[in-house]
CSV table of C-alpha atoms in Angstrom, one decimal:
chain,number,residue,atom,x,y,z
A,93,MET,CA,-4.0,46.7,5.9
A,94,PRO,CA,-4.6,45.9,9.5
A,95,ALA,CA,-6.1,42.5,10.3
A,96,LEU,CA,-8.6,42.2,13.1
A,97,MET,CA,-9.6,39.0,14.9
A,98,LEU,CA,-12.3,38.6,17.4
A,99,LEU,CA,-12.5,35.6,19.8
A,100,ARG,CA,-15.3,34.9,22.2
A,101,HIS,CA,-14.1,33.3,25.4
A,102,ALA,CA,-14.3,29.5,25.5
A,103,LYS,CA,-16.9,27.5,27.5
A,104,SER,CA,-16.9,28.4,31.1
A,105,ASP,CA,-17.6,26.3,34.1
A,106,TRP,CA,-21.0,27.1,35.6
A,107,SER,CA,-20.6,24.4,38.3
A,108,ALA,CA,-17.3,25.8,39.6
A,109,GLU,CA,-17.2,27.8,42.8
A,110,TYR,CA,-16.7,31.4,42.0
A,111,GLY,CA,-17.8,34.8,43.4
A,112,ALA,CA,-18.7,37.4,40.8
A,113,ASP,CA,-19.5,36.4,37.3
A,114,ARG,CA,-16.2,37.7,36.0
A,115,GLU,CA,-14.4,35.1,38.2
A,116,ARG,CA,-16.0,32.1,36.4
A,117,PRO,CA,-13.2,29.8,35.0
A,118,LEU,CA,-13.1,27.7,31.8
A,119,ASN,CA,-14.4,24.2,31.9
A,120,LYS,CA,-12.5,21.2,30.5
A,121,ARG,CA,-14.2,21.6,27.1
A,122,GLY,CA,-13.3,25.3,27.1
A,123,VAL,CA,-9.7,24.6,27.8
A,124,ARG,CA,-9.6,22.1,24.9
A,125,SER,CA,-11.3,24.6,22.6
A,126,ALA,CA,-8.9,27.4,23.5
A,127,ARG,CA,-5.9,25.2,22.9
A,128,GLU,CA,-7.3,24.1,19.5
A,129,VAL,CA,-7.9,27.8,18.5
A,130,GLY,CA,-4.4,28.6,19.6
A,131,ARG,CA,-2.9,25.9,17.4
A,132,PHE,CA,-5.1,26.8,14.5
A,133,VAL,CA,-4.0,30.4,14.7
A,134,ALA,CA,-0.3,29.4,14.7
A,135,ASP,CA,-0.7,26.7,12.0
A,136,TYR,CA,-2.2,29.2,9.6
A,137,GLY,CA,0.1,32.2,10.3
A,138,LEU,CA,-2.5,34.2,12.1
A,139,VAL,CA,-0.7,34.9,15.3
A,140,PRO,CA,-1.6,38.3,16.6
A,141,ASP,CA,0.9,41.0,17.4
A,142,LEU,CA,-1.3,42.2,20.2
A,143,VAL,CA,-4.2,40.7,22.2
A,144,LEU,CA,-6.7,42.9,24.0
A,145,THR,CA,-8.7,40.8,26.5
A,146,SER,CA,-11.5,41.3,28.9
A,147,PRO,CA,-10.4,40.9,32.6
A,148,ALA,CA,-12.9,38.0,33.1
A,149,VAL,CA,-11.2,34.8,34.2
A,150,ARG,CA,-12.8,32.9,31.3
A,151,ALA,CA,-11.5,35.4,28.7
A,152,ALA,CA,-8.0,35.7,30.1
A,153,GLY,CA,-7.9,31.9,30.5
A,154,THR,CA,-8.9,31.5,26.9
A,155,VAL,CA,-6.0,33.7,25.7
A,156,GLN,CA,-3.5,32.0,28.0
A,157,GLU,CA,-4.5,28.5,26.9
A,158,ALA,CA,-4.5,29.6,23.2
A,159,ALA,CA,-1.1,31.3,23.4
A,160,ALA,CA,0.5,28.5,25.2
A,161,ALA,CA,-0.8,25.8,22.9
A,162,GLY,CA,0.1,27.8,19.8
A,163,GLY,CA,3.4,29.0,21.0
A,164,TRP,CA,2.5,32.6,20.5
A,165,LYS,CA,5.0,35.3,21.6
A,166,THR,CA,2.3,37.9,21.8
A,167,ARG,CA,1.8,40.9,24.0
A,168,ILE,CA,-1.4,40.5,26.0
A,169,VAL,CA,-3.1,43.5,27.5
A,170,THR,CA,-6.1,43.4,29.8
A,171,VAL,CA,-8.7,46.1,29.1
A,172,SER,CA,-11.1,46.3,32.0
A,173,GLY,CA,-13.8,48.0,29.9
A,174,LEU,CA,-14.1,45.0,27.6
A,175,TYR,CA,-16.1,43.2,30.3
A,176,GLY,CA,-19.7,44.1,29.7
A,177,ALA,CA,-18.7,46.5,26.8
A,178,ASP,CA,-20.9,47.5,24.0
A,179,PRO,CA,-19.6,47.4,20.4
A,180,SER,CA,-18.9,51.1,20.3
A,181,TYR,CA,-16.5,50.8,23.2
A,182,VAL,CA,-14.7,48.0,21.4
A,183,LEU,CA,-14.3,50.3,18.4
A,184,HIS,CA,-13.0,53.1,20.6
A,185,VAL,CA,-10.4,50.8,22.2
A,186,ILE,CA,-9.3,49.5,18.8
A,187,ARG,CA,-8.9,53.0,17.4
A,188,ARG,CA,-6.3,53.7,20.1
A,189,VAL,CA,-4.0,50.8,19.0
A,190,GLU,CA,-0.7,51.7,17.3
A,191,ASP,CA,2.1,49.8,15.5
A,192,THR,CA,0.2,46.6,15.3
A,193,ARG,CA,-0.5,44.7,12.1
A,194,ARG,CA,-2.7,41.9,13.5
A,195,LEU,CA,-4.9,42.5,16.5
A,196,LEU,CA,-7.0,40.0,18.5
A,197,VAL,CA,-9.8,41.2,20.8
A,198,VAL,CA,-11.2,38.6,23.3
A,199,GLY,CA,-14.5,39.3,24.8
A,200,HIS,CA,-18.1,38.2,25.5
A,201,GLU,CA,-21.6,38.1,24.0
A,202,PRO,CA,-23.6,40.0,22.9
A,203,THR,CA,-20.6,42.3,22.2
A,204,MET,CA,-18.7,40.0,19.8
A,205,SER,CA,-21.8,39.4,17.5
A,206,GLY,CA,-22.8,43.0,17.6
A,207,PHE,CA,-19.3,44.3,16.8
A,208,LEU,CA,-18.9,41.8,14.0
A,209,GLU,CA,-22.2,42.8,12.4
A,210,ARG,CA,-21.5,46.6,12.6
A,211,MET,CA,-17.9,46.1,11.2
A,212,SER,CA,-18.8,43.7,8.4
A,213,GLY,CA,-22.5,43.7,7.8
A,214,SER,CA,-22.4,40.0,8.5
A,215,TYR,CA,-24.8,38.9,11.2
A,216,LEU,CA,-23.5,35.7,12.8
A,217,ARG,CA,-24.0,34.7,16.4
A,218,VAL,CA,-20.5,34.2,17.8
A,219,PRO,CA,-20.6,31.0,19.9
A,220,THR,CA,-18.2,30.4,22.8
A,221,GLY,CA,-14.6,29.8,21.6
A,222,THR,CA,-15.3,31.0,18.1
A,223,LEU,CA,-12.7,33.0,16.1
A,224,ALA,CA,-13.7,35.6,13.5
A,225,SER,CA,-11.1,37.3,11.3
A,226,LEU,CA,-11.7,40.5,9.4
A,227,ILE,CA,-9.8,42.3,6.7
A,228,VAL,CA,-10.0,46.0,7.6
A,229,ARG,CA,-10.2,48.6,4.8
A,230,SER,CA,-8.0,51.1,6.4
A,231,THR,CA,-4.3,51.6,6.8
A,232,ARG,CA,-4.4,52.8,10.4
A,233,TRP,CA,-6.4,51.5,13.4
A,234,ALA,CA,-7.4,55.1,14.2
A,235,ASP,CA,-9.3,55.4,10.9
A,236,ILE,CA,-11.5,52.3,11.2
A,237,GLY,CA,-15.2,52.7,11.5
A,238,TRP,CA,-18.4,50.7,11.1
A,239,ASP,CA,-18.7,48.9,7.8
A,240,THR,CA,-14.9,49.0,7.1
A,241,GLY,CA,-14.3,45.3,7.7
A,242,GLU,CA,-14.8,42.2,5.5
A,243,LEU,CA,-15.3,38.9,7.2
A,244,GLU,CA,-12.5,36.6,6.1
A,245,LEU,CA,-12.8,33.6,8.5
A,246,PHE,CA,-15.3,32.3,11.0
A,247,VAL,CA,-14.2,29.2,12.8
A,248,ARG,CA,-16.0,27.3,15.5
A,249,PRO,CA,-14.0,25.2,17.9
A,250,ARG,CA,-16.1,22.1,17.0
A,251,LEU,CA,-14.6,22.2,13.5
A,252,LEU,CA,-11.1,22.3,14.9
A,253,THR,CA,-11.5,19.3,17.2
A,254,LYS,CA,-12.2,17.1,14.2
A,255,ARG,CA,-9.1,18.5,12.3
A,256,LYS,CA,-6.1,16.2,12.2
A,257,GLY,CA,-2.8,17.9,11.6
């Protein structure tokens, strides 16, 4: 069965100089959180085969920091429509994935919380830097739909910064 992970971008730097909202970078805490998530994913054998990320600097930066810290050798694809997407668009993008066992989607709020709720029936607000993992009750990405996922893991970065080894 396919495994689906969702990651909301880590904390961004509101005080940095940037033009458009999508150009806002990560702050120091965001970089630390992204690295912790990357190591957690690697330590627990959850490294994705494919990452689909929003083009926003803070989302792409989250993936880059996580992958580098965790030593992931993962294909990362930027999907322009994930910036400002609604949950239905995320589902549409996922249904087009092929030959991938574990998929990670990196995006924003309120999309991540809305998608998680519609996939699993679990309403949890997804804070910045939080990783959610779902078991998908389908054998192919093309066949997934709402209510076909079961929440397996929900990890906030604060929990990871207290973890030792």
